[in-house]
Tab-separated table of N, CA and C in Angstrom:
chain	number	residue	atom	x	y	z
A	1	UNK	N	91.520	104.950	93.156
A	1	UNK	CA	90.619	105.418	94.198
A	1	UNK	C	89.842	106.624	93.683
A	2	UNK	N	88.678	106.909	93.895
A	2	UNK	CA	87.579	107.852	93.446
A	2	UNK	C	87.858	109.029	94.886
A	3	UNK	N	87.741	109.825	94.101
A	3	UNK	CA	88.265	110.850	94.835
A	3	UNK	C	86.917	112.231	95.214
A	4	UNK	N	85.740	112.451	95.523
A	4	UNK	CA	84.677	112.920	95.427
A	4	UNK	C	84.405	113.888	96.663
A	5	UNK	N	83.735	115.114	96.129
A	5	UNK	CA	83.031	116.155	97.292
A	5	UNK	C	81.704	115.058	97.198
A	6	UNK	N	81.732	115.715	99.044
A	6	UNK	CA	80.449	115.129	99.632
A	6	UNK	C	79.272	115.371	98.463
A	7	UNK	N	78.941	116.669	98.562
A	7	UNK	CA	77.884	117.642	97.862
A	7	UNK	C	77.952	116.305	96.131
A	8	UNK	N	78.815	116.178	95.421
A	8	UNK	CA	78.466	115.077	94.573
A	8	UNK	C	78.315	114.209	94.521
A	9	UNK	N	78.551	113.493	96.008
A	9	UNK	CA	78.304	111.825	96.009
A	9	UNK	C	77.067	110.779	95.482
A	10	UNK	N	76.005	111.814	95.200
A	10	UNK	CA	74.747	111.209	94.813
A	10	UNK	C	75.138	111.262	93.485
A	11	UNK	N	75.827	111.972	92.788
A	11	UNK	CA	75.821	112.151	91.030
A	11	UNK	C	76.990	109.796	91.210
A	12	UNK	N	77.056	109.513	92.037
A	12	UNK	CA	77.165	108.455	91.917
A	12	UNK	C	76.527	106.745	92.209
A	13	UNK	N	75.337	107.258	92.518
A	13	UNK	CA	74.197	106.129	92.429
A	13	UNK	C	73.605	105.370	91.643
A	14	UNK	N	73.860	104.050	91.845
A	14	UNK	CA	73.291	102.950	91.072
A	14	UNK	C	74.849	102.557	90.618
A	15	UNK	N	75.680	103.382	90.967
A	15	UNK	CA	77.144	103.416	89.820
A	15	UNK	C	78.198	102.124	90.907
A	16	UNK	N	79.065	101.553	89.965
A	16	UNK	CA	80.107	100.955	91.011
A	16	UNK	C	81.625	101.790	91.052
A	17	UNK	N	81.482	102.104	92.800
A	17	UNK	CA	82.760	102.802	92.946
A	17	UNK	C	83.877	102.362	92.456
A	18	UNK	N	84.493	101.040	92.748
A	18	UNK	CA	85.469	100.466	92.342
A	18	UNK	C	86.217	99.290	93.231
A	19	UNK	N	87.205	98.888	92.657
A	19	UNK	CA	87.600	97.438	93.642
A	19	UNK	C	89.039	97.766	95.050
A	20	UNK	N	88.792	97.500	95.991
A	20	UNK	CA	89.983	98.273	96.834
A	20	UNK	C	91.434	97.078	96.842
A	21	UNK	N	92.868	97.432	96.697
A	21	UNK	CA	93.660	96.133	96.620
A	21	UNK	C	93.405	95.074	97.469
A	22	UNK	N	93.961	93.769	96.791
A	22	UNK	CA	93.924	92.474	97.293
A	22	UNK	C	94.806	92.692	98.984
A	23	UNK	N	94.010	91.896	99.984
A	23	UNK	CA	94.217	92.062	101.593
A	23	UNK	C	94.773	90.546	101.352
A	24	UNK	N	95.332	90.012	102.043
A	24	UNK	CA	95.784	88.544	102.819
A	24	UNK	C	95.127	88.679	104.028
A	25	UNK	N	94.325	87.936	104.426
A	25	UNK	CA	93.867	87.024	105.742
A	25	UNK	C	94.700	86.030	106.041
A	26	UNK	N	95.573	86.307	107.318
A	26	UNK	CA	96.555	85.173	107.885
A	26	UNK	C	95.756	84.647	108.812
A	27	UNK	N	96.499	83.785	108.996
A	27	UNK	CA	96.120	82.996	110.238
A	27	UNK	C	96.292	83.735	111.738
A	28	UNK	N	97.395	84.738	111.703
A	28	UNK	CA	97.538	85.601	112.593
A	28	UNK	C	96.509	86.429	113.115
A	29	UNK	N	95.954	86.737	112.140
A	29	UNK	CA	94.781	88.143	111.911
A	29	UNK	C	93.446	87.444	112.706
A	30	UNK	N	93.201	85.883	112.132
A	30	UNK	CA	92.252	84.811	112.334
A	30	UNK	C	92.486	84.621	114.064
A	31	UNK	N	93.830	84.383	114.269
A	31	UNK	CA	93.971	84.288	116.147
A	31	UNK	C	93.561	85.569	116.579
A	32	UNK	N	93.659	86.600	116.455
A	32	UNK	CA	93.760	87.766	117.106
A	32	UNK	C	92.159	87.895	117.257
A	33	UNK	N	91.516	87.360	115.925
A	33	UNK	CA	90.058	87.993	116.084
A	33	UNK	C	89.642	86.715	117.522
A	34	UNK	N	89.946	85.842	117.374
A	34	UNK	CA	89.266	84.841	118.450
A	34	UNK	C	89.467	86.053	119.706
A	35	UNK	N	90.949	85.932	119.878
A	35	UNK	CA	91.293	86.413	121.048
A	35	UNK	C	90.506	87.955	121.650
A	36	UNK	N	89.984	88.297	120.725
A	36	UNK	CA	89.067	89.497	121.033
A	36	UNK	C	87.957	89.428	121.046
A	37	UNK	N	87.313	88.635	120.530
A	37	UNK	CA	85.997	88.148	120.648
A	37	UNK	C	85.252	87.331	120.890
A	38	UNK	N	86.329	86.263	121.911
A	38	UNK	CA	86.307	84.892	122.503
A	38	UNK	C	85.592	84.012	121.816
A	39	UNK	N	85.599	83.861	120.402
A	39	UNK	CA	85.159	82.935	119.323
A	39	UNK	C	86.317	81.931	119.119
A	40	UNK	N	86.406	80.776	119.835
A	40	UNK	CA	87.827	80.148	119.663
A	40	UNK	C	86.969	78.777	118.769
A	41	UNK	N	86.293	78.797	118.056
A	41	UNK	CA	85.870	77.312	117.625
A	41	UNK	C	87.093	77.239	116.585
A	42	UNK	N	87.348	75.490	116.884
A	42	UNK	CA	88.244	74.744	116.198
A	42	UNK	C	88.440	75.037	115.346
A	43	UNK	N	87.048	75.195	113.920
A	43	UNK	CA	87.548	75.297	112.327
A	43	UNK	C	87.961	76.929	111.877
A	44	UNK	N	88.302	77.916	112.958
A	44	UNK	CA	88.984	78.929	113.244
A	44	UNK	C	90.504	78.510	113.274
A	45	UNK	N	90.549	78.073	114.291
A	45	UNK	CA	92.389	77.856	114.940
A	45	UNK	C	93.104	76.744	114.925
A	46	UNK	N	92.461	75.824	114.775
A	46	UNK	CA	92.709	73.979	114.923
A	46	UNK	C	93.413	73.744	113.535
A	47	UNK	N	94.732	74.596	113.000
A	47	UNK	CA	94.936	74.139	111.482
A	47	UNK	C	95.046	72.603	111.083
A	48	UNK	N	95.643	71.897	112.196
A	48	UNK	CA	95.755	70.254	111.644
A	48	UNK	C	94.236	69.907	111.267
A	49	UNK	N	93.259	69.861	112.180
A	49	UNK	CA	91.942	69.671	112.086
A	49	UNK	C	91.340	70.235	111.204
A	50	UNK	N	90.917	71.499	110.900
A	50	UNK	CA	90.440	71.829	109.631
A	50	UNK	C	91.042	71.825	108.882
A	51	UNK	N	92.476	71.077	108.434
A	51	UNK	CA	93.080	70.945	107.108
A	51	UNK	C	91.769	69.371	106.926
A	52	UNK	N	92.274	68.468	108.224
A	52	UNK	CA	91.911	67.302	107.814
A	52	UNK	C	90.350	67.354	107.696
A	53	UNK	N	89.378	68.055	108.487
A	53	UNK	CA	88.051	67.652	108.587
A	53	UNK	C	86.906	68.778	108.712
A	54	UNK	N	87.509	69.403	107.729
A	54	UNK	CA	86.530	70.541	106.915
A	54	UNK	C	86.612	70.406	105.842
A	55	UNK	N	85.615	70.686	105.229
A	55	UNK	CA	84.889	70.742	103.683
A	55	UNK	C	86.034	71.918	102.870
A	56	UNK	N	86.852	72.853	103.987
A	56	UNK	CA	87.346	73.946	103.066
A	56	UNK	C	89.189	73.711	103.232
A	57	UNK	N	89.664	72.037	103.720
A	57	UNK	CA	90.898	71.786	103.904
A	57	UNK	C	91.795	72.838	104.722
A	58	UNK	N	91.056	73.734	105.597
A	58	UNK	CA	91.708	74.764	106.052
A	58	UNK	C	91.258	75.361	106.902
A	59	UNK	N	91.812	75.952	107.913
A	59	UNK	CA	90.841	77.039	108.905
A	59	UNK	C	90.167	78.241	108.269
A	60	UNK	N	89.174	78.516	108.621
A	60	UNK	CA	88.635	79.543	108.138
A	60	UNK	C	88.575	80.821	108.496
A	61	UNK	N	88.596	81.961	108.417
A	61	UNK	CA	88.065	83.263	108.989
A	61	UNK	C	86.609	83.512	109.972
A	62	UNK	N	86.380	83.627	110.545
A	62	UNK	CA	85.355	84.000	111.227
A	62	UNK	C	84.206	85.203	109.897
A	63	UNK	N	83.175	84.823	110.010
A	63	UNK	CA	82.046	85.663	108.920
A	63	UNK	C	82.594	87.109	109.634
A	64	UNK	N	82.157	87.346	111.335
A	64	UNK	CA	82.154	88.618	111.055
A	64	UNK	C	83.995	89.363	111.245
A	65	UNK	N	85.192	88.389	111.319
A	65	UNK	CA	86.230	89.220	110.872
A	65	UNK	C	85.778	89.806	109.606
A	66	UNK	N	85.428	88.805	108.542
A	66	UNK	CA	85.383	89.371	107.421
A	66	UNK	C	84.688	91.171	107.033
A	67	UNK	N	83.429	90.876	107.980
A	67	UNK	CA	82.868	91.871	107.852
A	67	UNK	C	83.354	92.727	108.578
A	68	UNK	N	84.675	92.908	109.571
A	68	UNK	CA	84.660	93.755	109.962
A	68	UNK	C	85.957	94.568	108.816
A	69	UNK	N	86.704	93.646	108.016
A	69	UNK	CA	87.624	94.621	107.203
A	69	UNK	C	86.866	95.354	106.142
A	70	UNK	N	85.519	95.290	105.991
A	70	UNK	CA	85.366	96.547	105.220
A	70	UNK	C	85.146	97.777	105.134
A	71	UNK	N	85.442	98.297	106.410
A	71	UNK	CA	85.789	99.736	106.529
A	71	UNK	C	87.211	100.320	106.020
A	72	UNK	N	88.236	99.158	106.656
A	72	UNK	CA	89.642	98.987	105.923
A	72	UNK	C	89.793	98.717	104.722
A	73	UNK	N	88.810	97.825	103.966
A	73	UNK	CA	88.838	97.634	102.385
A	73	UNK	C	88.055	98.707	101.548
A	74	UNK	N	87.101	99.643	102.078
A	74	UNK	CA	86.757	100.203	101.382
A	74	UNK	C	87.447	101.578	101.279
A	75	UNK	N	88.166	102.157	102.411
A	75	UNK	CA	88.776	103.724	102.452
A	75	UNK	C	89.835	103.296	101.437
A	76	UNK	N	90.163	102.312	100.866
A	76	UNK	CA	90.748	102.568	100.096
A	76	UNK	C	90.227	102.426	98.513
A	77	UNK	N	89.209	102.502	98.517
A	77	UNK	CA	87.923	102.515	97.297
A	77	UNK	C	87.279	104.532	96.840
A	78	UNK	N	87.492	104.537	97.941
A	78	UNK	CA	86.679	105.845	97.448
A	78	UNK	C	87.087	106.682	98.719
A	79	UNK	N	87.557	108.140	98.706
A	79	UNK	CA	87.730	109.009	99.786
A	79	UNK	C	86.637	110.460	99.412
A	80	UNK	N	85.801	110.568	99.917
A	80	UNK	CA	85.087	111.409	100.214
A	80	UNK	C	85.265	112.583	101.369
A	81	UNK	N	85.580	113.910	100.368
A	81	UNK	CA	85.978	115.191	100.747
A	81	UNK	C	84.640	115.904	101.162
A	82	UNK	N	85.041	116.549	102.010
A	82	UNK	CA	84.082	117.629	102.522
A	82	UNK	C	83.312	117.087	103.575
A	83	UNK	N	83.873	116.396	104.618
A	83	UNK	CA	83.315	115.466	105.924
A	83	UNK	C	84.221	115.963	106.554
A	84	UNK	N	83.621	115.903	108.189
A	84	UNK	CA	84.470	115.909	109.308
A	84	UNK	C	84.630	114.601	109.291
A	85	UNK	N	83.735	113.527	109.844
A	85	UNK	CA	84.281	112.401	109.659
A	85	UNK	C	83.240	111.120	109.434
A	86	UNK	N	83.315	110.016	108.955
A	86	UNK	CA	83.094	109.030	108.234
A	86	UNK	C	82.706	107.911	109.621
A	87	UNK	N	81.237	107.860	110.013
A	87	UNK	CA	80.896	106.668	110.745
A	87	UNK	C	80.371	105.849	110.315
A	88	UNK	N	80.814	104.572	110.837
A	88	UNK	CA	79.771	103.122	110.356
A	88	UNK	C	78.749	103.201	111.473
A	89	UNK	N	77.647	103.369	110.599
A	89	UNK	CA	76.284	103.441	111.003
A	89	UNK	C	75.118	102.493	110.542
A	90	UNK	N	75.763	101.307	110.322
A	90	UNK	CA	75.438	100.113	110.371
A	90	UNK	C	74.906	98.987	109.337
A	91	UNK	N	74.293	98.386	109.091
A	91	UNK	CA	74.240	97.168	107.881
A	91	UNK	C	73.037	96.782	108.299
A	92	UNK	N	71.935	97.216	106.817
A	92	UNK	CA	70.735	96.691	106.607
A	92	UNK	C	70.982	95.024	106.420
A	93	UNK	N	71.757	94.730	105.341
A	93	UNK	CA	72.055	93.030	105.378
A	93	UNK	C	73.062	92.544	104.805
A	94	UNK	N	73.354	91.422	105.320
A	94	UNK	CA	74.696	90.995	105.656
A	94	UNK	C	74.639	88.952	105.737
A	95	UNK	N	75.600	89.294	104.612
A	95	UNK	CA	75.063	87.628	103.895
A	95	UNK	C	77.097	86.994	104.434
A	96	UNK	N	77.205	85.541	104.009
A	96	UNK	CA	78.160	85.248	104.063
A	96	UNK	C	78.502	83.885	102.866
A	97	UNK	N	78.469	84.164	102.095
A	97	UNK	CA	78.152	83.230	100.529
A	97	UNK	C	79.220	81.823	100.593
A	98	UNK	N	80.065	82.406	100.750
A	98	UNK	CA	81.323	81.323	101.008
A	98	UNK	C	82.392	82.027	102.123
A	99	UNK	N	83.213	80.752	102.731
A	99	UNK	CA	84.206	81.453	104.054
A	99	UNK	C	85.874	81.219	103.090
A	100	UNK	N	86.145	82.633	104.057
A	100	UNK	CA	87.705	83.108	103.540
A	100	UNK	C	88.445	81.570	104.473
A	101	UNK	N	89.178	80.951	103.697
A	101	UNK	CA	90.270	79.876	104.319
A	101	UNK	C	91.270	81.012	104.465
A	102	UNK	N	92.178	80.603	105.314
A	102	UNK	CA	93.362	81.100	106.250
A	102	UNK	C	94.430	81.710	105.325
A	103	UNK	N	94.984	82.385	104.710
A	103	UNK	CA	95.959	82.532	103.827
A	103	UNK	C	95.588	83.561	102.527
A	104	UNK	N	93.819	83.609	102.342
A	104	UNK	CA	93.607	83.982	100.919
A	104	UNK	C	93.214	85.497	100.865
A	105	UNK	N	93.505	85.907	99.648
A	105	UNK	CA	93.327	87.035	99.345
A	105	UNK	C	91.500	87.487	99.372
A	106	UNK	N	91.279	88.843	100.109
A	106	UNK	CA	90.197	89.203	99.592
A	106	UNK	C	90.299	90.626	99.300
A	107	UNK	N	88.984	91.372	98.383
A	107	UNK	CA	89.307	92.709	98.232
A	107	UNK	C	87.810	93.020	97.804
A	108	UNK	N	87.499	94.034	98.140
A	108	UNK	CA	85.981	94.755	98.393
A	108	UNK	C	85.594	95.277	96.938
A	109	UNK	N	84.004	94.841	96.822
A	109	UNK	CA	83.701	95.607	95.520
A	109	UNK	C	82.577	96.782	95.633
A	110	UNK	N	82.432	98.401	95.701
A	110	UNK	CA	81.634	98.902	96.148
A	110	UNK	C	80.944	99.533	95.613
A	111	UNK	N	79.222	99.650	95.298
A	111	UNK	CA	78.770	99.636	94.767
A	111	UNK	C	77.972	100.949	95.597
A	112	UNK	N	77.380	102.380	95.125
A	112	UNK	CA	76.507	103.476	95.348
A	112	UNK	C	75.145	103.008	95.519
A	113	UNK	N	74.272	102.798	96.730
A	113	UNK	CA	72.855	102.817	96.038
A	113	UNK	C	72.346	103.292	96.558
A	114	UNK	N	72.349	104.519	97.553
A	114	UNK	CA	71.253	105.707	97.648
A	114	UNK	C	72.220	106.861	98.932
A	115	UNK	N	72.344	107.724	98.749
A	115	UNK	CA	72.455	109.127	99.339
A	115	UNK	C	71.232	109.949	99.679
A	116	UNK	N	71.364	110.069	101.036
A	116	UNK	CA	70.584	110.878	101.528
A	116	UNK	C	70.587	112.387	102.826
A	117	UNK	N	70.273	113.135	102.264
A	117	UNK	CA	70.379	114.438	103.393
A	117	UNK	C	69.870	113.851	104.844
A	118	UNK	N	70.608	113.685	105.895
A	118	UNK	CA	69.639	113.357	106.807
A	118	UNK	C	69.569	114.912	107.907
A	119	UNK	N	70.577	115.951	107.838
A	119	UNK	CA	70.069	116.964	108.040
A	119	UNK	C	71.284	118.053	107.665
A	120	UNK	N	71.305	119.136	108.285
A	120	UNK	CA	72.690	119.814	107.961
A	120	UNK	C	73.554	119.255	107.926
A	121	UNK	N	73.986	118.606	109.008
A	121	UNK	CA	75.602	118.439	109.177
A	121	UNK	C	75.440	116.424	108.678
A	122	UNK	N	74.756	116.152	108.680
A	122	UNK	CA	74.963	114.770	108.344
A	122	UNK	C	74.515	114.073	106.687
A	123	UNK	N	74.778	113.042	106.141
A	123	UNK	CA	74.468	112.472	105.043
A	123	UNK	C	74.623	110.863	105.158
A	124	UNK	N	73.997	110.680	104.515
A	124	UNK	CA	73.518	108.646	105.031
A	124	UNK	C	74.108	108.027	103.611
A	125	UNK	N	75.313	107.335	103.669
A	125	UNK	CA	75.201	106.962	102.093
A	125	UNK	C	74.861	105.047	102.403
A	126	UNK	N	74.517	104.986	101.599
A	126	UNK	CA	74.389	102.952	101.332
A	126	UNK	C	74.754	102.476	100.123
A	127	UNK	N	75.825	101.516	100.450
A	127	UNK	CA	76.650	101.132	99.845
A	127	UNK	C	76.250	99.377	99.834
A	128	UNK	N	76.301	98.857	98.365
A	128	UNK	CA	76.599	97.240	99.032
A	128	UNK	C	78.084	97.597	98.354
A	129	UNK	N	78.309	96.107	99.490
A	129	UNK	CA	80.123	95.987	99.393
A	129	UNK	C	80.141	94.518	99.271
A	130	UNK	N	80.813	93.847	98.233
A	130	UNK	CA	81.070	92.354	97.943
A	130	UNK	C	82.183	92.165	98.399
A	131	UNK	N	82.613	91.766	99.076
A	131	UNK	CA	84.422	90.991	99.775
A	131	UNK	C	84.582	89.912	98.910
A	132	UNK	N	85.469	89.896	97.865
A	132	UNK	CA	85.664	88.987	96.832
A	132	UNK	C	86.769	88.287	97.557
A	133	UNK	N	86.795	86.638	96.357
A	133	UNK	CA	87.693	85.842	97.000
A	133	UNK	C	88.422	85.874	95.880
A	134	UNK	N	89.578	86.197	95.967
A	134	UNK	CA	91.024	85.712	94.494
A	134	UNK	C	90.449	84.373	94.379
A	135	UNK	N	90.383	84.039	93.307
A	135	UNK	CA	90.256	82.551	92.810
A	135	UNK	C	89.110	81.841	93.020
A	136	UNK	N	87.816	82.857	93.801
A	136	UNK	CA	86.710	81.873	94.181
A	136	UNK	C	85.434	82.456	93.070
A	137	UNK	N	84.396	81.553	93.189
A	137	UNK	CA	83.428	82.123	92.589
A	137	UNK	C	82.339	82.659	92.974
A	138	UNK	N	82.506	82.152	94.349
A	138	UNK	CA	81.037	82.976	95.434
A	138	UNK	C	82.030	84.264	96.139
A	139	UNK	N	81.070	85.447	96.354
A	139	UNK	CA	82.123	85.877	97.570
A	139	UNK	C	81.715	85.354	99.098
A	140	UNK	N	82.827	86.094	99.566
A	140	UNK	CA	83.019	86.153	101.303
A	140	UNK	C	81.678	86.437	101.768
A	141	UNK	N	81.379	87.768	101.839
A	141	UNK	CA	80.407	88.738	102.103
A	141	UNK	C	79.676	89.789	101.445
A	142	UNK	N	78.755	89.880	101.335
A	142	UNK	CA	78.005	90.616	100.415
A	142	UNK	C	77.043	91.709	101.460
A	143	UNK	N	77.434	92.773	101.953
A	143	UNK	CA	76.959	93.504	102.624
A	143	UNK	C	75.908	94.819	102.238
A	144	UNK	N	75.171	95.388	102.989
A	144	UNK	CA	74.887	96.614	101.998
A	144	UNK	C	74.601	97.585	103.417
A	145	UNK	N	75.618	98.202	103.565
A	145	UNK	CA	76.199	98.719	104.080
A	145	UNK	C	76.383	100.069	105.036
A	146	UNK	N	75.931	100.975	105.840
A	146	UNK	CA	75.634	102.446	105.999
A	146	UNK	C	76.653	103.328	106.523
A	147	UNK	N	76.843	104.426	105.334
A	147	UNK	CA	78.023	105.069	105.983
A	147	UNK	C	77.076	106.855	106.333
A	148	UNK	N	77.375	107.054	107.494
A	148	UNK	CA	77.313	108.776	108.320
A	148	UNK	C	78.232	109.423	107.744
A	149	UNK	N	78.267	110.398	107.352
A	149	UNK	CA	79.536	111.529	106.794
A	149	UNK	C	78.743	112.618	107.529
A	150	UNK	N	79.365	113.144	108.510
A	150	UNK	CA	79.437	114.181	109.204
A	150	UNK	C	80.231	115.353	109.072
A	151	UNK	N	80.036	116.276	108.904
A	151	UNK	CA	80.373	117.836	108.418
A	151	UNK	C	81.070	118.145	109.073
C-alpha cells in the first residue's frame, strides 16, 4: 500500500498506484445487493438457470455491485495522509468489459491521472480504477473515478 501526504499526491500522476488484494464475490454478497437495490433479475440469483442458460455458466454480479467495491478495493491501494476525510465524488466513466460470475476473485488496479486544488480545504483527485478478473482477460470495470479529500 502507498502510503502519501496529501500536499504530494500530484508528484504521482500519470503513475500506477498499485493493485489492492484479491476480494471473492459470493453469491451471498450478489443476494444482498438485489435485496438492496431491488435488482432481482434471474442471471443474478437463479444459480440452476444461469449455470444452464447463460453464456457465463453462472450467475453473475450485478455491473454496479461491482462498481460499488471500489472504494473498498481501493483504501486498500493507497492511504492518503493529511485529509479529514475521503469522499466519492463521483465517476466521469464507467465501462463494464466483462461480468464477475458468482464465486470469482476480483482486485482493483489504480492508476493517478490528475490532482487538483479545488480550494483550501478541498482537492479533486481522478483516478481510473480497473476491477480485474483472476483468470480473465477483459476486466470487470474500468472506471475513472473522483475522489474529494477534505482537510
Amino acid at each position: 500500500m502507498l502510503s502519501v501526504e496529501l500536499n504530494d499526491l500530484e508528484h504521482f500522476c500519470g503513475t500506477t498506484i498499485g493493485h489492492s488484494p484479491w476480494k471473492t464475490v459470493t453469491q451471498e454478497m450478489i443476494q444482498a445487493f438485489a435485496d438492496a437495490t431491488g435488482d432481482h433479475q434471474w442471471i443474478h440469483l437463479d444459480v440452476e438457470r444461469a449455470t444452464r442458460e447463460t453464456p457465463w455458466k453462472s450467475p453473475v454480479a450485478h455491473g454496479f455491485l461491482t462498481a460499488s467495491l471500489i472504494p473498498l478495493l481501493n483504501q486498500e491501494v493507497i492511504d492518503v495522509q493529511g485529509k479529514g476525510a475521503s469522499i466519492n465524488y463521483g465517476i466521469n466513466k464507467l465501462r463494464f468489459p466483462a461480468a464477475v460470475k458468482s464465486g470469482a476473485d476480483i482486485r482493483s488496479k489504480m492508476e493517478l491521472l490528475d490532482v487538483s486544488r479545488v480550494d483550501d480545504q478541498r482537492t479533486l483527485a481522478t483516478y481510473r480504477t480497473t476491477v480485474e478478473i483472476r483468470g480473465e482477460d477483459k476486466p470487470a470495470c474500468v472506471a475513472e473515478n473522483l475522489v474529494m479529500y477534505v482537510a
